[in-house]
Tab-separated table of C-alpha atoms and ligand atoms in Angstrom:
chain	number	residue	atom	x	y	z
A	64	MET	CA	32.278	21.407	81.758
A	65	LEU	CA	32.274	24.586	79.675
A	66	PHE	CA	34.539	23.297	76.908
A	67	ASP	CA	32.103	20.734	75.581
A	68	THR	CA	31.013	21.203	71.986
A	69	ARG	CA	27.543	19.782	72.538
A	70	PRO	CA	24.664	21.943	73.735
A	71	LYS	CA	24.673	22.161	77.511
A	72	THR	CA	21.879	20.278	79.253
A	73	LYS	CA	22.402	21.336	82.857
A	74	LEU	CA	22.258	24.733	84.463
A	75	GLU	CA	25.533	24.127	86.262
A	76	ASP	CA	27.232	23.938	82.845
A	77	LEU	CA	25.513	27.015	81.498
A	78	PHE	CA	27.704	30.087	81.832
A	79	ASP	CA	26.041	33.430	82.608
A	80	ARG	CA	22.707	33.957	80.787
A	81	ILE	CA	21.042	34.954	84.051
A	82	ASP	CA	18.687	37.470	82.402
A	83	GLU	CA	17.913	35.097	79.553
A	84	ARG	CA	17.085	32.299	81.971
A	85	LYS	CA	14.589	34.490	83.751
A	86	ALA	CA	13.143	35.791	80.487
A	87	PHE	CA	12.727	32.251	79.222
A	88	GLU	CA	11.036	31.016	82.369
A	89	ASP	CA	8.657	33.983	82.484
A	90	ALA	CA	7.811	33.569	78.819
A	91	LEU	CA	7.222	29.852	79.205
A	92	TYR	CA	4.612	30.319	81.888
A	93	ASN	CA	2.970	33.389	80.373
A	94	TYR	CA	2.692	32.426	76.721
A	95	PRO	CA	1.713	29.245	74.906
A	96	LEU	CA	4.406	29.990	72.327
A	97	VAL	CA	7.985	31.057	72.961
A	98	ILE	CA	10.334	31.804	70.086
A	99	VAL	CA	14.062	31.844	70.759
A	100	THR	CA	16.236	33.396	68.079
A	101	GLY	CA	19.933	34.175	67.747
A	102	LEU	CA	22.925	33.488	65.559
A	103	ARG	CA	24.205	29.979	65.014
A	104	ARG	CA	26.144	28.670	68.038
A	105	VAL	CA	25.157	31.543	70.272
A	106	GLY	CA	23.627	29.135	72.777
A	107	LYS	CA	19.896	28.825	72.064
A	108	SER	CA	19.720	25.056	72.442
A	109	SER	CA	21.919	25.163	75.535
A	110	LEU	CA	19.722	27.693	77.288
A	111	ILE	CA	16.526	25.817	76.491
A	112	LYS	CA	17.804	22.331	77.274
A	113	ALA	CA	19.346	23.403	80.557
A	114	MET	CA	16.211	25.272	81.593
A	115	LEU	CA	13.799	22.504	80.615
A	116	ASN	CA	15.889	20.082	82.563
A	117	GLU	CA	15.857	22.391	85.573
A	118	LEU	CA	12.120	23.066	85.409
A	119	GLN	CA	11.337	19.350	85.292
A	120	GLU	CA	8.743	19.658	82.591
A	121	ILE	CA	8.094	16.888	80.082
A	122	SER	CA	9.783	17.835	76.853
A	123	ILE	CA	9.334	16.412	73.385
A	124	PHE	CA	12.211	17.508	71.201
A	125	LEU	CA	12.026	17.844	67.437
A	126	ASP	CA	15.144	18.832	65.564
A	127	GLY	CA	14.338	20.608	62.301
A	128	ARG	CA	17.871	20.441	61.013
A	129	SER	CA	18.293	16.719	61.565
A	130	LEU	CA	14.858	16.009	60.089
A	131	TYR	CA	15.880	18.015	57.056
A	132	SER	CA	19.192	16.284	56.540
A	133	SER	CA	18.068	12.752	57.369
A	134	SER	CA	15.150	13.051	54.985
A	135	GLY	CA	17.218	14.460	52.148
A	136	GLY	CA	15.310	17.722	52.261
A	137	ASN	CA	11.856	16.264	51.964
A	138	ILE	CA	10.453	15.693	55.436
A	139	THR	CA	7.480	13.363	55.536
A	140	HIS	CA	5.000	12.307	58.172
A	141	PHE	CA	7.115	9.176	58.527
A	142	HIS	CA	10.270	11.117	59.489
A	143	LEU	CA	8.367	13.230	61.960
A	144	ILE	CA	6.680	10.239	63.549
A	145	SER	CA	9.939	8.376	64.002
A	146	GLN	CA	11.484	11.329	65.805
A	147	ILE	CA	8.434	11.563	68.049
A	148	GLU	CA	8.591	7.832	68.661
A	149	SER	CA	12.120	8.019	69.975
A	150	GLU	CA	11.206	11.012	72.101
A	151	LEU	CA	8.335	9.032	73.634
A	152	ALA	CA	10.764	6.220	74.392
A	153	ARG	CA	12.988	8.722	76.205
A	154	VAL	CA	10.085	10.273	78.110
A	155	SER	CA	8.716	6.876	79.104
A	156	LEU	CA	11.929	6.115	80.976
A	157	LYS	CA	10.987	8.818	83.428
A	158	TYR	CA	7.201	9.039	83.271
A	159	LYS	CA	4.542	6.364	83.137
A	160	ILE	CA	3.101	7.365	79.799
A	161	VAL	CA	2.982	3.859	78.330
A	162	LYS	CA	-0.268	2.890	80.042
A	163	PHE	CA	-1.744	6.246	79.238
A	164	LEU	CA	-1.179	5.849	75.513
A	165	LYS	CA	-2.391	2.260	75.365
A	166	GLU	CA	-5.874	2.838	74.028
A	167	LEU	CA	-4.880	5.381	71.455
A	168	ARG	CA	-5.361	4.538	67.800
A	169	GLY	CA	-2.047	4.297	65.993
A	170	VAL	CA	-0.093	3.441	69.105
A	171	SER	CA	1.114	-0.086	69.648
A	172	ILE	CA	2.514	-1.051	73.028
A	173	LYS	CA	4.690	-4.102	73.629
A	174	GLY	CA	5.939	-4.368	77.167
A	175	ASN	CA	7.461	-0.986	77.737
A	176	SER	CA	8.093	-0.085	74.161
A	177	ILE	CA	5.933	2.288	72.177
A	178	THR	CA	5.548	1.962	68.419
A	179	LEU	CA	3.692	4.571	66.426
A	180	ILE	CA	1.802	3.340	63.396
A	181	ARG	CA	2.296	6.000	60.814
A	182	LYS	CA	-0.848	5.351	58.801
A	183	GLU	CA	-3.176	5.238	61.774
A	184	LEU	CA	-1.797	7.817	64.134
A	185	ASP	CA	-3.357	11.219	64.370
A	186	LEU	CA	-0.774	13.579	65.832
A	187	SER	CA	-3.291	15.929	67.384
A	188	SER	CA	-4.893	13.019	69.286
A	189	LEU	CA	-1.465	11.970	70.499
A	190	MET	CA	-0.698	15.490	71.679
A	191	GLU	CA	-4.111	15.673	73.330
A	192	ARG	CA	-3.365	12.486	75.230
A	193	LEU	CA	0.046	13.695	76.334
A	194	ASN	CA	-1.495	16.971	77.421
A	195	GLU	CA	-3.984	15.075	79.553
A	196	PHE	CA	-1.145	13.111	81.103
A	197	ALA	CA	0.712	16.315	81.927
A	198	ALA	CA	-2.383	17.937	83.436
A	199	LYS	CA	-2.997	14.905	85.651
A	200	ASN	CA	0.570	15.050	86.899
A	201	GLY	CA	0.707	18.800	87.438
A	202	LYS	CA	3.207	19.252	84.637
A	203	ASN	CA	3.494	20.740	81.187
A	204	ILE	CA	4.431	19.137	77.919
A	205	ILE	CA	6.996	21.294	76.181
A	206	LEU	CA	7.043	20.683	72.459
A	207	TYR	CA	10.458	22.060	71.644
A	208	ILE	CA	11.187	22.438	67.936
A	209	ASP	CA	14.779	23.355	67.230
A	210	GLU	CA	15.717	25.185	64.012
A	211	ALA	CA	12.078	25.075	62.995
A	212	GLN	CA	12.589	26.999	59.752
A	213	TYR	CA	13.570	23.668	58.189
A	214	LEU	CA	10.049	22.378	58.736
A	215	LYS	CA	8.875	24.356	55.797
A	216	TYR	CA	10.122	21.241	53.997
A	217	TYR	CA	7.561	19.129	55.833
A	218	GLY	CA	4.866	17.741	53.552
A	219	SER	CA	3.911	19.338	50.292
A	220	ARG	CA	2.414	22.589	51.516
A	221	GLY	CA	5.411	24.420	52.939
A	222	GLY	CA	4.884	22.916	56.382
A	223	LYS	CA	1.328	24.182	56.645
A	224	ASP	CA	0.070	20.867	58.031
A	225	LEU	CA	2.472	21.202	60.894
A	226	LEU	CA	1.460	24.798	61.535
A	227	THR	CA	-2.132	23.600	61.735
A	228	LEU	CA	-1.105	21.115	64.408
A	229	LEU	CA	0.752	23.844	66.302
A	230	ALA	CA	-2.289	26.101	66.120
A	231	PHE	CA	-4.463	23.288	67.466
A	232	ILE	CA	-2.040	22.784	70.351
A	233	TYR	CA	-1.855	26.509	70.989
A	234	ASP	CA	-5.616	26.929	71.156
A	235	ASN	CA	-6.686	23.772	72.909
A	236	LEU	CA	-3.971	22.111	74.939
A	237	HIS	CA	-3.418	24.285	77.927
A	238	ASN	CA	-0.767	22.132	79.518
A	239	THR	CA	1.313	22.091	76.369
A	240	LYS	CA	3.765	24.838	75.502
A	241	LEU	CA	5.515	25.416	72.222
A	242	VAL	CA	9.162	26.418	72.230
A	243	ILE	CA	10.588	27.155	68.827
A	244	THR	CA	14.080	28.218	67.837
A	245	GLY	CA	15.748	29.412	64.689
A	246	SER	CA	19.178	30.680	63.707
A	247	GLU	CA	17.836	31.827	60.372
A	248	ILE	CA	15.569	34.360	61.918
A	249	GLY	CA	13.938	35.753	58.787
A	250	LEU	CA	13.249	32.268	57.479
A	251	LEU	CA	11.798	31.208	60.806
A	252	HIS	CA	9.294	34.054	60.806
A	253	ASP	CA	8.626	33.435	57.169
A	254	PHE	CA	7.728	29.845	58.037
A	255	LEU	CA	5.593	30.595	61.092
A	256	LYS	CA	3.776	33.484	59.380
A	257	LEU	CA	2.330	34.781	62.614
A	258	SER	CA	1.239	37.967	60.948
A	259	ASP	CA	-0.136	36.468	57.758
A	260	TYR	CA	-3.881	36.082	58.062
A	261	GLU	CA	-3.889	33.067	55.762
A	262	SER	CA	-1.567	31.180	58.058
A	263	PRO	CA	-2.893	28.732	60.672
A	264	LEU	CA	-0.896	30.500	63.404
A	265	TYR	CA	-2.047	33.971	62.428
A	266	GLY	CA	-2.523	36.440	65.236
A	267	ARG	CA	-1.392	34.198	68.089
A	268	ALA	CA	0.444	36.082	70.836
A	269	TYR	CA	3.957	34.895	71.571
A	270	SER	CA	7.089	35.908	73.359
A	271	GLU	CA	10.359	36.197	71.477
A	272	ILE	CA	13.708	36.012	73.184
A	273	CYS	CA	16.772	36.939	71.216
A	274	ILE	CA	20.029	35.502	72.511
A	275	GLU	CA	22.987	37.805	71.917
A	276	PRO	CA	26.685	36.902	71.853
A	277	PHE	CA	28.524	37.371	75.157
A	278	LYS	CA	29.822	40.824	75.994
A	279	ARG	CA	33.590	41.159	75.941
A	280	LYS	CA	33.987	40.832	79.697
A	281	THR	CA	31.807	37.735	79.823
A	282	SER	CA	33.760	36.115	76.987
A	283	ILE	CA	37.006	36.642	78.905
A	284	GLU	CA	35.500	35.201	82.084
A	285	PHE	CA	34.120	32.289	80.100
A	286	LEU	CA	37.534	31.336	78.742
A	287	LYS	CA	39.192	31.797	82.137
A	288	LYS	CA	36.673	29.547	83.826
A	289	GLY	CA	36.853	26.986	81.034
A	290	PHE	CA	40.623	26.673	81.327
A	291	ALA	CA	40.458	26.600	85.116
A	292	GLN	CA	37.998	23.701	84.917
A	293	ILE	CA	40.453	21.623	82.914
A	294	ASN	CA	43.405	22.760	85.032
A	295	LEU	CA	45.202	24.296	82.128
A	296	PRO	CA	47.240	27.365	83.057
A	297	VAL	CA	46.659	30.291	80.733
A	298	SER	CA	50.021	31.478	79.505
A	299	PHE	CA	48.700	33.697	76.739
A	300	ASP	CA	46.738	36.899	76.431
A	301	ILE	CA	43.067	35.920	76.715
A	302	GLU	CA	41.944	39.416	75.742
A	303	GLU	CA	43.786	39.082	72.467
A	304	VAL	CA	41.909	35.851	71.747
A	305	VAL	CA	38.581	37.495	72.514
A	306	ASN	CA	39.534	40.373	70.198
A	307	ILE	CA	39.709	37.843	67.423
A	308	LEU	CA	36.932	35.418	68.366
A	309	ASP	CA	34.397	37.832	69.825
A	310	GLY	CA	31.471	36.581	71.896
A	311	ILE	CA	29.760	33.626	70.281
A	312	PRO	CA	30.133	30.910	72.948
A	313	GLY	CA	30.347	28.137	70.354
A	314	TYR	CA	33.564	29.636	68.976
A	315	LEU	CA	35.031	30.130	72.428
A	316	VAL	CA	34.306	26.493	73.271
A	317	LEU	CA	35.946	25.379	70.072
A	318	PHE	CA	38.997	27.480	70.847
A	319	GLY	CA	39.214	25.926	74.323
A	320	VAL	CA	39.048	22.433	72.877
A	321	LYS	CA	41.672	23.186	70.233
A	322	TYR	CA	44.004	24.936	72.656
A	323	ARG	CA	43.875	21.961	74.986
A	324	GLU	CA	44.816	19.779	72.054
A	325	PHE	CA	47.630	21.855	70.533
A	326	LEU	CA	48.753	24.093	73.438
A	327	ASP	CA	49.429	26.853	70.962
A	328	VAL	CA	47.216	29.924	70.578
A	329	LYS	CA	47.922	30.596	66.937
A	330	GLU	CA	47.329	27.022	65.964
A	331	ALA	CA	44.155	26.814	68.037
A	332	ILE	CA	42.719	29.915	66.370
A	333	GLU	CA	43.667	28.599	62.990
A	334	LYS	CA	41.862	25.347	63.761
A	335	VAL	CA	38.770	27.284	64.787
A	336	PHE	CA	38.887	29.169	61.494
A	337	ASN	CA	39.415	25.948	59.543
A	338	TYR	CA	36.450	24.401	61.204
A	339	LEU	CA	34.315	27.443	60.496
A	340	SER	CA	35.248	27.617	56.842
A	341	GLY	CA	34.215	23.994	56.452
A	342	MET	CA	30.959	24.711	58.184
A	343	ILE	CA	30.271	27.857	56.167
A	344	SER	CA	30.873	26.126	52.902
A	345	SER	CA	28.524	23.296	53.763
A	346	GLU	CA	25.844	25.708	54.984
A	347	LEU	CA	26.307	27.879	51.952
A	348	LYS	CA	26.096	24.853	49.710
A	349	GLU	CA	22.464	24.612	50.697
A	350	LEU	CA	21.972	28.199	49.595
A	351	GLU	CA	24.107	27.775	46.525
A	352	LYS	CA	21.822	25.047	45.286
A	353	ARG	CA	19.547	27.952	44.562
A	354	SER	CA	22.246	30.233	43.186
A	355	PRO	CA	26.079	30.324	43.273
A	356	ARG	CA	25.767	34.051	43.708
A	357	TYR	CA	25.438	33.976	47.483
A	358	LEU	CA	29.031	33.174	48.296
A	359	LYS	CA	30.274	35.751	45.818
A	360	ILE	CA	28.117	38.410	47.439
A	361	LEU	CA	29.281	37.411	50.908
A	362	LYS	CA	32.912	37.642	49.798
A	363	HIS	CA	32.408	41.131	48.454
A	364	ILE	CA	30.629	42.244	51.609
A	365	ALA	CA	33.355	40.688	53.773
A	366	ALA	CA	35.897	42.663	51.766
A	367	GLY	CA	34.069	45.864	52.631
A	368	VAL	CA	31.741	46.438	49.687
A	369	ASP	CA	28.633	47.459	51.546
A	370	SER	CA	26.382	49.193	49.054
A	371	TRP	CA	23.859	47.881	46.591
A	372	ALA	CA	25.497	49.738	43.699
A	373	GLY	CA	28.980	48.527	44.637
A	374	LEU	CA	27.836	44.916	44.834
A	375	LYS	CA	26.043	45.103	41.543
A	376	ARG	CA	29.074	46.648	39.824
A	377	LEU	CA	31.420	43.937	41.135
A	378	LEU	CA	29.111	41.080	40.204
A	379	ILE	CA	28.729	42.406	36.695
A	380	ALA	CA	32.475	42.991	36.420
A	381	SER	CA	33.011	39.332	37.315
A	382	GLY	CA	30.729	38.258	34.471
A	383	ASP	CA	27.592	37.692	36.543
A	384	ILE	CA	25.070	39.876	34.763
A	385	VAL	CA	22.605	40.198	37.596
A	386	GLY	CA	19.317	42.049	37.300
A	387	ASP	CA	18.040	44.301	40.064
A	388	SER	CA	15.293	41.976	41.190
A	389	ARG	CA	17.672	38.999	41.367
A	390	LEU	CA	20.209	40.940	43.389
A	391	TYR	CA	17.445	42.152	45.650
A	392	GLU	CA	16.266	38.580	46.113
A	393	ALA	CA	19.768	37.288	46.889
A	394	LEU	CA	20.427	40.036	49.453
A	395	ASN	CA	17.038	39.391	50.951
A	396	ILE	CA	17.761	35.680	51.378
A	397	LEU	CA	21.142	36.433	52.948
A	398	GLN	CA	19.390	38.691	55.439
A	399	GLN	CA	16.665	36.168	56.150
A	400	THR	CA	19.244	33.488	56.816
A	401	SER	CA	21.058	35.842	59.214
A	402	TRP	CA	24.289	35.976	57.221
A	403	ILE	CA	24.093	39.708	56.645
A	404	LYS	CA	22.347	42.677	58.131
A	405	LYS	CA	21.366	45.941	56.562
A	406	ALA	CA	21.783	49.080	58.608
A	407	ASP	CA	21.651	52.658	57.327
A	408	GLY	CA	21.453	51.343	53.785
A	409	LYS	CA	24.712	49.410	54.154
A	410	TYR	CA	25.233	45.666	54.195
A	411	ASN	CA	27.389	43.988	56.755
A	412	ILE	CA	28.230	40.449	57.822
A	413	VAL	CA	26.700	39.937	61.221
A	414	ASP	CA	29.276	37.622	62.704
A	415	PRO	CA	32.790	39.160	62.812
A	416	VAL	CA	34.490	35.775	62.912
A	417	LEU	CA	32.681	34.581	59.820
A	418	LYS	CA	33.717	37.822	58.179
A	419	ARG	CA	37.372	36.978	58.747
A	420	VAL	CA	36.886	33.427	57.595
A	421	ILE	CA	35.111	34.462	54.413
A	422	ASN	CA	37.810	37.054	53.797
A	423	GLY	CA	40.309	34.185	53.877
B	1872	ADP	P1	22.783	27.249	69.178
B	1872	ADP	O1	21.693	26.323	69.572
B	1872	ADP	O2	22.414	28.688	69.351
B	1872	ADP	O3	23.325	26.984	67.811
B	1872	ADP	P2	24.328	25.790	71.156
B	1872	ADP	O4	23.467	25.805	72.346
B	1872	ADP	O5	24.400	24.541	70.363
B	1872	ADP	O6	24.002	27.031	70.196
B	1872	ADP	O7	25.783	26.216	71.649
B	1872	ADP	C1	26.917	26.191	70.805
B	1872	ADP	C2	28.116	25.784	71.630
B	1872	ADP	O8	28.387	26.760	72.628
B	1872	ADP	C3	27.987	24.473	72.395
B	1872	ADP	O9	29.254	23.896	72.496
B	1872	ADP	C4	27.534	24.902	73.773
B	1872	ADP	O10	27.949	23.976	74.732
B	1872	ADP	C5	28.263	26.224	73.945
B	1872	ADP	N1	27.507	27.201	74.753
B	1872	ADP	C6	26.545	28.033	74.308
B	1872	ADP	N2	26.081	28.812	75.288
B	1872	ADP	C7	26.749	28.463	76.401
B	1872	ADP	C8	26.721	28.908	77.751
B	1872	ADP	N3	25.893	29.873	78.173
B	1872	ADP	N4	27.572	28.307	78.636
B	1872	ADP	C9	28.387	27.332	78.226
B	1872	ADP	N5	28.472	26.881	76.976
B	1872	ADP	C10	27.664	27.430	76.051
B	1873	MG	MG1	20.802	24.849	68.403
């Protein structure tokens, strides 16, 4: 069903994305490392989950965002291991990995359940073992790390220990593929440091797929199909809705869900906006911990102030005496986190719906 707010896990539920599906599959079998980027809610997780399910590979899923929030922003070996442990439990329902892991130090097997002993387990040995299992069964292990930029909060060295593990996997485990996503594209690259020669992953070749919002026509078709699936006649102007909501599938899904609930277009759109403002403020809260300036800057940009000088003038006028380097840093962070984009020397909010929401 299209109007489901969770990431899709089956191809039959994935709308369009024909080119992206092919690009992903090609990348997966041609590169050890595939990076999937795109705005929040554009459909990265959906594409990957549906494809991995279709390709019948063995996936181990790590969720950077949930590791970050469940650990209070300080991800330890323990948090990582417990996510891997539950992934192994899931995989073992389908594949006979239990016997295969039996002899491994740091793995304790009772019946069919696998317990990882944090102090004893060496993650690279575990990955090596899983790789061997995959090779024997003519499969690949896909280590899929979602919103990986958060893993810079793993350990005490900006996630470097994890990058070392990824580099080991990349170089040595030929039946293991790395699939990494990030909505905060600048931060993701900043974390992976593929072009920084001091980084463990330096110089590794990879394929990057950027998922774009739907084109206008696709968005209209998406809504039509979604409403048809739930047998709800469309008695309003779908094009008008797409004019407002644009092409991020996550917003279209939310609209579908809200329209089904309230049967009123205006109210449904308002609910989508309400939801988004809640989400923005909680996401911005993370940024604001560093400086309350971010939201102010976003508000000015949403209102149409698009130049460095204009932003600086307004901040100072509001009593925020910001120096050049601080303003530069703030704008840089907003770009790295994919909130704004700079083109032809002008700043703009990337997502038109967020722009409206921030504008209030
Ligand atoms: P991301 O991982 O980029 O943040 P998700 O995959 O979580 O995005 O998708 C956000 C929402 O949009 C979910 O409700 C998902 O079901 C829906 N969605 C995204 N892409 C598609 C698609 N191609 N077809 C159907 N639903 C989609
Ligand atoms: Mg996602």
